[in-house]
Amino acid sequence: MNFLANQVDLSNAVDAPAIWTTLEALPQLPNRLVEWVGFQMNAPAWLATLLGMLVSAAVVVGVFLTCFALVSLVERKTLARIQNRYGPNRVGPWGLFQPVADGIKMLTKEDIVPDKAEKLLHLIAPIMIVIPAVLALGVLPYGKEWVPVNLELGLLFFFAVGAMTELSVFIAGWASGSKFPMLGSLRAISQMVSYELPLLISAIGVIMMTGSMSLPSIVEHQSQYNFGFISNWNIFTPWGLVGGIVFFIACIAEANRCPFDLPEGESEIVAGHMTEYSGFKYALFFMGEYLGLFAISGLFITLFLGGWSAPFAGLEFVPSWLWFFGKLVCVIMTMLWIRGTWMRVRMDQLMRFCWLFLIPLSLLTIPAAGIWRFCGDGFLAGLLGWGVTIPFLIIPYIIITVILNRRLAPATRQYHFAE
């Protein structure tokens, strides 16, 4: 047990610094346990590494499945509060056990498969939509020492596995053998493919500034401090602010959240590609949607909000993974607030907003990031960077907005009277 004691020292738990150190090392406890078991059994290095990765993945899945249950309840409670309703309040005190009741209901409901459905694909589609979200969650850096799988091309891997979601959604709609699921899947594909472009383009500026596609390296670059106390997050730069806003909007569209929830428009096409699913299959779609929301929100935090880094130099004693999940809570609550206050847009408005506004604006962040990098570091260089990049971004933004408003201006109403 000396090996474990060296990794997590609990002898000085009453001391505040020791408590923070213990909390920092807490997510690594399962990995240390696996390493200790492998050391005692003289296991080969490759086996110990493989077991460590599997244990890390299991910990991440367990954490986010718990978050899935909690966020589903918080979302219903938040929307009820916004809409002046009570929300779930029957199962347990204040409705806290509602996710447990929902899970039991989904597991016990009958699995109905339409007669015209492709039964094998109808079964595979819900599984396929969960796998990309789990794989994407596995490469995010949640803390200084909590990176389940550290890949040199982690950002590329994230976007690559995320592209599998479109395929699974299309398979779900086509295999159902019904009109509404097919229409919902076509909507989802057109929306997700379109909004992946500003998502990818906004991330290019981050790669230019960091010089790496490794997600831990991107966070390390932002963990430095300007003037000795202000964090060096990308969102605090002109190009990062614009890129972060574009990335956040694209995240909402990629996650099919309101006001971009057209693929699941309840008032139009029932539940979109999930219309012909019930029971556990429907629960898998529901879970995959939330896991994907956590993954894309975590990527936004990693690229623009400093990941696990603290906002100020004096707060570094707080465990890094607490900073990450605190930021994740803020991002998720912002999306819930948007869902409760914004109305659903039309399909033509959705596509026009992407192709005529977000994509041109995201393209501007690439040369803006280049200008910012060319200006260099230091106080005077920072002032020069702000002075050059702000007009470079604002002037085209005004031009794009004016042109877009003119194209979207309502037509003049004409009255025809009988002569």
Short mmCIF file of C-alpha atoms in Angstrom, two decimals:
data_model
loop_
_atom_site.label_atom_id
_atom_site.label_comp_id
_atom_site.label_asym_id
_atom_site.label_seq_id
_atom_site.Cartn_x
_atom_site.Cartn_y
_atom_site.Cartn_z
CA MET A 1 0.00 0.00 0.00
CA ASN A 2 3.02 2.33 0.08
CA PHE A 3 2.55 3.00 -3.63
CA LEU A 4 -0.96 4.34 -3.08
CA ALA A 5 0.09 6.31 -0.03
CA ASN A 6 2.71 8.13 -2.08
CA GLN A 7 0.10 9.14 -4.63
CA VAL A 8 -2.68 10.29 -2.29
CA ASP A 9 -1.54 11.32 1.20
CA LEU A 10 -4.46 11.40 3.61
CA SER A 11 -2.43 11.85 6.79
CA ASN A 12 -2.80 15.65 6.86
CA ALA A 13 -6.43 15.79 5.78
CA VAL A 14 -7.21 18.42 8.41
CA ASP A 15 -4.78 20.85 6.80
CA ALA A 16 -6.40 22.97 4.08
CA PRO A 17 -3.57 22.63 1.50
CA ALA A 18 -3.51 18.86 2.04
CA ILE A 19 -7.26 18.73 1.47
CA TRP A 20 -6.94 20.56 -1.85
CA THR A 21 -4.05 18.30 -2.86
CA THR A 22 -6.09 15.23 -2.02
CA LEU A 23 -9.05 16.51 -4.03
CA GLU A 24 -6.74 17.24 -6.97
CA ALA A 25 -5.48 13.65 -6.94
CA LEU A 26 -8.90 12.10 -6.28
CA PRO A 27 -9.81 11.37 -9.95
CA GLN A 28 -6.50 9.50 -10.32
CA LEU A 29 -7.23 7.12 -7.45
CA PRO A 30 -8.71 4.33 -9.69
CA ASN A 31 -5.70 4.54 -12.02
CA ARG A 32 -3.27 4.39 -9.11
CA LEU A 33 -5.11 1.36 -7.79
CA VAL A 34 -4.79 -0.37 -11.16
CA GLU A 35 -1.09 0.50 -11.32
CA TRP A 36 -0.57 -0.88 -7.84
CA VAL A 37 -2.36 -4.13 -8.70
CA GLY A 38 -0.32 -4.44 -11.89
CA PHE A 39 2.88 -3.81 -9.92
CA GLN A 40 2.00 -6.50 -7.40
CA MET A 41 1.16 -9.00 -10.15
CA ASN A 42 4.19 -8.12 -12.31
CA ALA A 43 1.88 -7.38 -15.25
CA PRO A 44 3.48 -6.25 -18.55
CA ALA A 45 3.57 -2.52 -19.26
CA TRP A 46 1.15 -2.69 -22.19
CA LEU A 47 -1.44 -4.49 -20.08
CA ALA A 48 -1.14 -1.95 -17.27
CA THR A 49 -1.51 0.90 -19.78
CA LEU A 50 -4.56 -0.73 -21.38
CA LEU A 51 -6.22 -1.35 -18.03
CA GLY A 52 -5.49 2.22 -16.98
CA MET A 53 -7.17 3.59 -20.12
CA LEU A 54 -10.19 1.33 -19.60
CA VAL A 55 -10.53 2.39 -15.98
CA SER A 56 -10.23 6.07 -16.96
CA ALA A 57 -12.92 5.61 -19.59
CA ALA A 58 -15.17 3.86 -17.08
CA VAL A 59 -14.71 6.70 -14.58
CA VAL A 60 -15.55 9.32 -17.23
CA VAL A 61 -18.64 7.40 -18.38
CA GLY A 62 -19.81 6.96 -14.79
CA VAL A 63 -19.33 10.65 -14.00
CA PHE A 64 -21.21 11.86 -17.06
CA LEU A 65 -24.02 9.33 -16.69
CA THR A 66 -24.55 10.81 -13.24
CA CYS A 67 -24.42 14.29 -14.77
CA PHE A 68 -26.98 13.14 -17.36
CA ALA A 69 -29.45 12.18 -14.64
CA LEU A 70 -28.88 15.41 -12.71
CA VAL A 71 -28.99 17.75 -15.71
CA SER A 72 -32.22 16.18 -17.00
CA LEU A 73 -33.84 17.02 -13.66
CA VAL A 74 -32.28 20.49 -13.46
CA GLU A 75 -33.45 21.26 -16.99
CA ARG A 76 -37.05 20.35 -16.20
CA LYS A 77 -36.94 22.33 -12.97
CA THR A 78 -35.36 25.35 -14.68
CA LEU A 79 -37.85 25.39 -17.54
CA ALA A 80 -40.70 25.01 -15.06
CA ARG A 81 -39.41 28.00 -13.12
CA ILE A 82 -39.12 30.09 -16.29
CA GLN A 83 -42.64 29.09 -17.35
CA ASN A 84 -44.12 29.63 -13.87
CA ARG A 85 -44.76 25.93 -13.26
CA TYR A 86 -43.82 23.53 -10.46
CA GLY A 87 -42.00 20.90 -12.52
CA PRO A 88 -41.35 17.37 -11.20
CA ASN A 89 -42.35 17.26 -7.53
CA ARG A 90 -43.96 13.86 -6.94
CA VAL A 91 -41.11 11.31 -6.84
CA GLY A 92 -39.07 11.84 -3.70
CA PRO A 93 -38.52 15.13 -1.87
CA TRP A 94 -38.80 18.04 -4.31
CA GLY A 95 -38.88 15.51 -7.16
CA LEU A 96 -35.21 14.56 -6.72
CA PHE A 97 -35.82 10.91 -7.63
CA GLN A 98 -37.57 11.73 -10.91
CA PRO A 99 -34.55 10.61 -13.04
CA VAL A 100 -34.65 7.22 -11.28
CA ALA A 101 -38.35 6.87 -12.05
CA ASP A 102 -37.76 7.87 -15.67
CA GLY A 103 -34.98 5.30 -15.99
CA ILE A 104 -37.15 2.51 -14.59
CA LYS A 105 -39.97 3.51 -16.91
CA MET A 106 -37.72 3.45 -19.98
CA LEU A 107 -36.29 0.04 -19.07
CA THR A 108 -39.71 -1.53 -18.56
CA LYS A 109 -41.59 -0.04 -21.52
CA GLU A 110 -42.38 -2.19 -24.53
CA ASP A 111 -40.00 -2.00 -27.48
CA ILE A 112 -42.22 -1.35 -30.51
CA VAL A 113 -40.70 -1.81 -33.98
CA PRO A 114 -42.75 -0.65 -37.02
CA ASP A 115 -43.61 -3.28 -39.62
CA LYS A 116 -41.86 -1.38 -42.43
CA ALA A 117 -38.72 -0.70 -40.41
CA GLU A 118 -35.29 -2.13 -41.19
CA LYS A 119 -35.04 -4.05 -37.93
CA LEU A 120 -31.26 -4.46 -37.78
CA LEU A 121 -30.54 -0.80 -38.54
CA HIS A 122 -33.39 0.20 -36.25
CA LEU A 123 -31.51 -1.57 -33.46
CA ILE A 124 -28.02 -0.32 -34.35
CA ALA A 125 -28.86 3.40 -34.69
CA PRO A 126 -29.42 4.15 -30.95
CA ILE A 127 -26.14 2.42 -30.09
CA MET A 128 -24.27 4.33 -32.78
CA ILE A 129 -25.41 7.68 -31.44
CA VAL A 130 -24.00 6.98 -27.96
CA ILE A 131 -20.58 5.67 -29.05
CA PRO A 132 -19.28 8.94 -30.64
CA ALA A 133 -20.22 10.95 -27.55
CA VAL A 134 -18.40 8.51 -25.25
CA LEU A 135 -15.31 8.52 -27.50
CA ALA A 136 -15.30 12.32 -27.61
CA LEU A 137 -15.55 12.56 -23.82
CA GLY A 138 -12.51 10.30 -23.53
CA VAL A 139 -10.04 12.81 -25.01
CA LEU A 140 -11.04 15.93 -23.06
CA PRO A 141 -8.64 17.15 -20.34
CA TYR A 142 -10.68 17.48 -17.14
CA GLY A 143 -7.74 18.39 -14.90
CA LYS A 144 -3.97 18.69 -14.70
CA GLU A 145 -3.64 14.96 -14.08
CA TRP A 146 -7.02 13.83 -15.37
CA VAL A 147 -6.76 13.17 -19.09
CA PRO A 148 -8.32 9.78 -19.91
CA VAL A 149 -6.62 9.46 -23.32
CA ASN A 150 -3.95 11.99 -24.27
CA LEU A 151 -3.70 12.13 -28.07
CA GLU A 152 -1.41 14.40 -30.06
CA LEU A 153 -4.28 14.93 -32.52
CA GLY A 154 -7.01 15.01 -29.90
CA LEU A 155 -8.88 17.90 -31.52
CA LEU A 156 -8.92 16.15 -34.89
CA PHE A 157 -10.07 12.93 -33.23
CA PHE A 158 -12.91 14.80 -31.49
CA PHE A 159 -14.26 16.22 -34.75
CA ALA A 160 -13.75 12.90 -36.56
CA VAL A 161 -15.82 10.85 -34.12
CA GLY A 162 -18.38 13.66 -33.94
CA ALA A 163 -19.03 13.22 -37.65
CA MET A 164 -20.39 9.74 -36.89
CA THR A 165 -23.42 11.34 -35.26
CA GLU A 166 -24.84 12.50 -38.60
CA LEU A 167 -24.63 8.96 -39.95
CA SER A 168 -26.40 7.47 -36.94
CA VAL A 169 -29.17 10.08 -37.11
CA PHE A 170 -29.73 9.38 -40.81
CA ILE A 171 -29.79 5.62 -40.19
CA ALA A 172 -32.36 6.12 -37.42
CA GLY A 173 -34.63 8.16 -39.70
CA TRP A 174 -34.31 5.93 -42.75
CA ALA A 175 -34.61 2.63 -40.86
CA SER A 176 -37.87 3.66 -39.18
CA GLY A 177 -39.81 3.43 -42.44
CA SER A 178 -41.90 6.50 -41.64
CA LYS A 179 -42.22 10.03 -43.01
CA PHE A 180 -41.64 12.05 -39.86
CA PRO A 181 -38.38 10.29 -38.85
CA MET A 182 -37.04 10.61 -42.39
CA LEU A 183 -37.88 14.31 -42.51
CA GLY A 184 -36.29 14.85 -39.11
CA SER A 185 -33.11 13.01 -40.11
CA LEU A 186 -32.78 15.07 -43.29
CA ARG A 187 -33.20 18.24 -41.26
CA ALA A 188 -30.60 17.04 -38.78
CA ILE A 189 -28.04 16.20 -41.46
CA SER A 190 -28.39 19.53 -43.26
CA GLN A 191 -28.18 21.42 -39.97
CA MET A 192 -25.29 19.49 -38.43
CA VAL A 193 -23.17 19.41 -41.59
CA SER A 194 -23.69 23.15 -42.14
CA TYR A 195 -22.86 24.17 -38.58
CA GLU A 196 -19.78 21.96 -38.46
CA LEU A 197 -18.09 24.43 -40.80
CA PRO A 198 -18.08 27.43 -38.40
CA LEU A 199 -17.25 24.99 -35.62
CA LEU A 200 -14.12 23.79 -37.42
CA ILE A 201 -13.10 27.20 -38.75
CA SER A 202 -13.36 28.82 -35.31
CA ALA A 203 -10.99 26.19 -33.93
CA ILE A 204 -8.30 27.00 -36.52
CA GLY A 205 -7.35 30.21 -34.72
CA VAL A 206 -6.77 28.24 -31.52
CA ILE A 207 -4.50 25.81 -33.39
CA MET A 208 -2.56 28.74 -34.88
CA MET A 209 -1.94 30.32 -31.49
CA THR A 210 -1.08 27.06 -29.72
CA GLY A 211 0.81 25.32 -32.50
CA SER A 212 -0.70 21.99 -31.51
CA MET A 213 -3.86 19.92 -31.84
CA SER A 214 -3.34 18.29 -28.46
CA LEU A 215 -6.13 19.37 -26.12
CA PRO A 216 -3.94 19.33 -22.97
CA SER A 217 -1.39 21.52 -24.79
CA ILE A 218 -4.15 23.98 -25.69
CA VAL A 219 -5.14 24.24 -22.03
CA GLU A 220 -1.51 24.60 -20.93
CA HIS A 221 -1.12 27.53 -23.33
CA GLN A 222 -4.09 29.26 -21.67
CA SER A 223 -2.97 28.48 -18.11
CA GLN A 224 -0.42 31.32 -18.18
CA TYR A 225 -1.28 34.74 -16.73
CA ASN A 226 -1.15 38.23 -18.18
CA PHE A 227 0.20 40.98 -15.90
CA GLY A 228 0.83 38.27 -13.33
CA PHE A 229 -2.78 37.60 -12.32
CA ILE A 230 -5.25 37.62 -15.30
CA SER A 231 -5.62 34.32 -17.13
CA ASN A 232 -4.54 33.99 -20.75
CA TRP A 233 -7.81 32.47 -21.95
CA ASN A 234 -8.48 32.75 -25.67
CA ILE A 235 -11.89 34.29 -25.00
CA PHE A 236 -10.09 37.39 -23.65
CA THR A 237 -8.62 38.21 -27.08
CA PRO A 238 -10.48 39.89 -29.97
CA TRP A 239 -10.21 36.91 -32.30
CA GLY A 240 -11.00 34.52 -29.43
CA LEU A 241 -14.08 36.48 -28.38
CA VAL A 242 -15.56 36.41 -31.88
CA GLY A 243 -14.47 32.81 -32.44
CA GLY A 244 -15.85 31.77 -29.06
CA ILE A 245 -19.26 33.31 -29.74
CA VAL A 246 -19.43 31.66 -33.16
CA PHE A 247 -18.27 28.35 -31.66
CA PHE A 248 -20.85 28.53 -28.87
CA ILE A 249 -23.71 29.21 -31.30
CA ALA A 250 -22.53 26.34 -33.50
CA CYS A 251 -22.37 24.12 -30.40
CA ILE A 252 -26.05 24.77 -29.71
CA ALA A 253 -26.93 23.87 -33.29
CA GLU A 254 -24.75 20.73 -33.25
CA ALA A 255 -26.43 19.58 -30.04
CA ASN A 256 -29.90 20.21 -31.55
CA ARG A 257 -30.82 22.52 -28.69
CA CYS A 258 -33.35 25.33 -28.83
CA PRO A 259 -33.62 27.59 -30.82
CA PHE A 260 -32.02 25.17 -33.31
CA ASP A 261 -34.02 22.06 -32.36
CA LEU A 262 -35.72 21.70 -35.74
CA PRO A 263 -34.78 18.01 -36.20
CA GLU A 264 -36.92 17.24 -33.14
CA GLY A 265 -39.55 19.93 -33.58
CA GLU A 266 -42.38 18.58 -31.40
CA SER A 267 -44.96 20.93 -32.86
CA GLU A 268 -44.12 19.91 -36.44
CA ILE A 269 -42.73 16.36 -36.74
CA VAL A 270 -43.50 14.81 -33.32
CA ALA A 271 -39.94 13.81 -32.31
CA GLY A 272 -38.04 13.77 -35.59
CA HIS A 273 -35.81 10.75 -36.14
CA MET A 274 -36.83 9.38 -32.70
CA THR A 275 -40.56 9.23 -33.47
CA GLU A 276 -40.71 5.46 -34.02
CA TYR A 277 -38.53 4.57 -31.03
CA SER A 278 -39.70 3.62 -27.56
CA GLY A 279 -38.41 2.08 -24.37
CA PHE A 280 -34.70 1.59 -23.92
CA LYS A 281 -33.88 2.57 -27.52
CA TYR A 282 -35.46 5.98 -26.98
CA ALA A 283 -33.54 6.30 -23.72
CA LEU A 284 -30.29 5.69 -25.62
CA PHE A 285 -31.11 8.56 -27.99
CA PHE A 286 -31.92 10.75 -25.02
CA MET A 287 -28.68 9.80 -23.28
CA GLY A 288 -26.62 10.24 -26.44
CA GLU A 289 -28.01 13.75 -26.90
CA TYR A 290 -26.99 14.80 -23.40
CA LEU A 291 -23.57 13.12 -23.58
CA GLY A 292 -22.98 14.92 -26.87
CA LEU A 293 -24.03 18.17 -25.20
CA PHE A 294 -21.49 17.58 -22.42
CA ALA A 295 -18.76 16.73 -24.95
CA ILE A 296 -19.25 19.77 -27.20
CA SER A 297 -19.56 22.06 -24.16
CA GLY A 298 -16.36 20.58 -22.75
CA LEU A 299 -14.59 21.26 -26.03
CA PHE A 300 -15.79 24.88 -25.97
CA ILE A 301 -14.40 25.22 -22.44
CA THR A 302 -11.10 23.64 -23.50
CA LEU A 303 -10.60 25.84 -26.55
CA PHE A 304 -11.79 29.23 -25.30
CA LEU A 305 -12.35 29.21 -21.51
CA GLY A 306 -9.01 27.83 -20.40
CA GLY A 307 -10.15 24.28 -19.67
CA TRP A 308 -9.16 23.39 -16.12
CA SER A 309 -7.13 26.57 -15.51
CA ALA A 310 -8.18 29.09 -12.87
CA PRO A 311 -9.34 32.59 -13.92
CA PHE A 312 -6.89 34.34 -11.55
CA ALA A 313 -3.45 33.47 -10.25
CA GLY A 314 -4.49 33.42 -6.59
CA LEU A 315 -7.05 30.67 -7.13
CA GLU A 316 -4.73 27.93 -8.34
CA PHE A 317 -5.09 26.02 -5.06
CA VAL A 318 -8.62 24.93 -6.07
CA PRO A 319 -8.51 21.50 -7.77
CA SER A 320 -8.30 21.89 -11.51
CA TRP A 321 -11.14 19.47 -12.24
CA LEU A 322 -13.46 21.56 -10.07
CA TRP A 323 -12.74 24.56 -12.30
CA PHE A 324 -13.56 22.50 -15.39
CA PHE A 325 -16.87 21.20 -14.07
CA GLY A 326 -17.75 24.61 -12.66
CA LYS A 327 -17.36 26.10 -16.13
CA LEU A 328 -19.34 23.19 -17.57
CA VAL A 329 -22.23 23.97 -15.21
CA CYS A 330 -22.20 27.62 -16.32
CA VAL A 331 -22.22 26.69 -20.02
CA ILE A 332 -25.03 24.14 -19.58
CA MET A 333 -27.14 26.57 -17.54
CA THR A 334 -26.68 29.21 -20.25
CA MET A 335 -28.01 26.75 -22.83
CA LEU A 336 -30.97 25.93 -20.58
CA TRP A 337 -31.71 29.64 -20.16
CA ILE A 338 -31.61 30.07 -23.95
CA ARG A 339 -34.02 27.17 -24.38
CA GLY A 340 -36.48 28.70 -21.94
CA THR A 341 -36.42 32.18 -23.49
CA TRP A 342 -35.88 31.80 -27.25
CA MET A 343 -38.36 30.57 -29.80
CA ARG A 344 -37.56 27.99 -32.46
CA VAL A 345 -36.36 29.44 -35.77
CA ARG A 346 -37.49 28.37 -39.23
CA MET A 347 -35.37 26.09 -41.37
CA ASP A 348 -34.61 28.80 -43.93
CA GLN A 349 -33.59 31.20 -41.15
CA LEU A 350 -31.37 28.52 -39.65
CA MET A 351 -29.47 27.83 -42.87
CA ARG A 352 -29.26 31.49 -43.91
CA PHE A 353 -27.86 32.46 -40.52
CA CYS A 354 -25.14 29.82 -40.85
CA TRP A 355 -24.04 30.39 -44.44
CA LEU A 356 -24.44 34.17 -44.65
CA PHE A 357 -23.36 35.18 -41.16
CA LEU A 358 -21.54 32.59 -39.04
CA ILE A 359 -19.26 31.17 -41.72
CA PRO A 360 -18.02 34.58 -43.01
CA LEU A 361 -17.55 35.75 -39.43
CA SER A 362 -15.63 32.61 -38.49
CA LEU A 363 -13.37 33.02 -41.52
CA LEU A 364 -12.36 36.46 -40.22
CA THR A 365 -11.00 34.93 -37.02
CA ILE A 366 -8.19 33.17 -38.93
CA PRO A 367 -6.38 36.30 -40.22
CA ALA A 368 -7.27 38.07 -36.95
CA ALA A 369 -5.49 35.32 -35.01
CA GLY A 370 -2.53 35.66 -37.37
CA ILE A 371 -2.35 39.42 -36.76
CA TRP A 372 -2.56 38.87 -33.00
CA ARG A 373 0.25 36.33 -33.11
CA PHE A 374 2.37 38.61 -35.31
CA CYS A 375 2.04 41.47 -32.81
CA GLY A 376 3.75 39.33 -30.17
CA ASP A 377 3.63 39.44 -26.37
CA GLY A 378 3.88 42.34 -23.96
CA PHE A 379 1.75 45.31 -22.97
CA LEU A 380 2.46 47.50 -26.01
CA ALA A 381 2.16 44.53 -28.35
CA GLY A 382 -1.20 43.71 -26.77
CA LEU A 383 -2.46 47.26 -27.30
CA LEU A 384 -1.30 47.11 -30.91
CA GLY A 385 -3.04 43.78 -31.37
CA TRP A 386 -6.31 45.09 -29.97
CA GLY A 387 -6.07 48.26 -32.07
CA VAL A 388 -5.55 46.33 -35.30
CA THR A 389 -7.79 43.28 -34.84
CA ILE A 390 -10.87 45.07 -33.49
CA PRO A 391 -11.43 47.19 -36.64
CA PHE A 392 -10.50 44.17 -38.74
CA LEU A 393 -13.36 42.23 -37.14
CA ILE A 394 -15.95 44.96 -36.53
CA ILE A 395 -15.99 46.57 -39.99
CA PRO A 396 -16.70 43.31 -41.89
CA TYR A 397 -19.22 42.39 -39.19
CA ILE A 398 -21.14 45.62 -39.82
CA ILE A 399 -21.00 45.07 -43.58
CA ILE A 400 -22.24 41.48 -43.28
CA THR A 401 -25.01 42.54 -40.90
CA VAL A 402 -26.22 45.35 -43.16
CA ILE A 403 -26.25 43.09 -46.23
CA LEU A 404 -28.02 40.33 -44.31
CA ASN A 405 -30.63 42.71 -42.91
CA ARG A 406 -31.35 44.06 -46.37
CA ARG A 407 -31.83 40.58 -47.76
CA LEU A 408 -34.08 39.67 -44.84
CA ALA A 409 -36.05 42.90 -44.89
CA PRO A 410 -39.80 42.29 -45.18
CA ALA A 411 -41.28 42.94 -48.57
CA THR A 412 -43.41 46.04 -49.03
CA ARG A 413 -47.06 45.14 -48.71
CA GLN A 414 -49.07 45.92 -51.83
CA TYR A 415 -52.79 46.47 -51.79
CA HIS A 416 -54.92 45.74 -54.83
CA PHE A 417 -58.30 47.45 -54.92
CA ALA A 418 -61.09 46.73 -57.29
CA GLU A 419 -61.36 49.44 -59.92
#
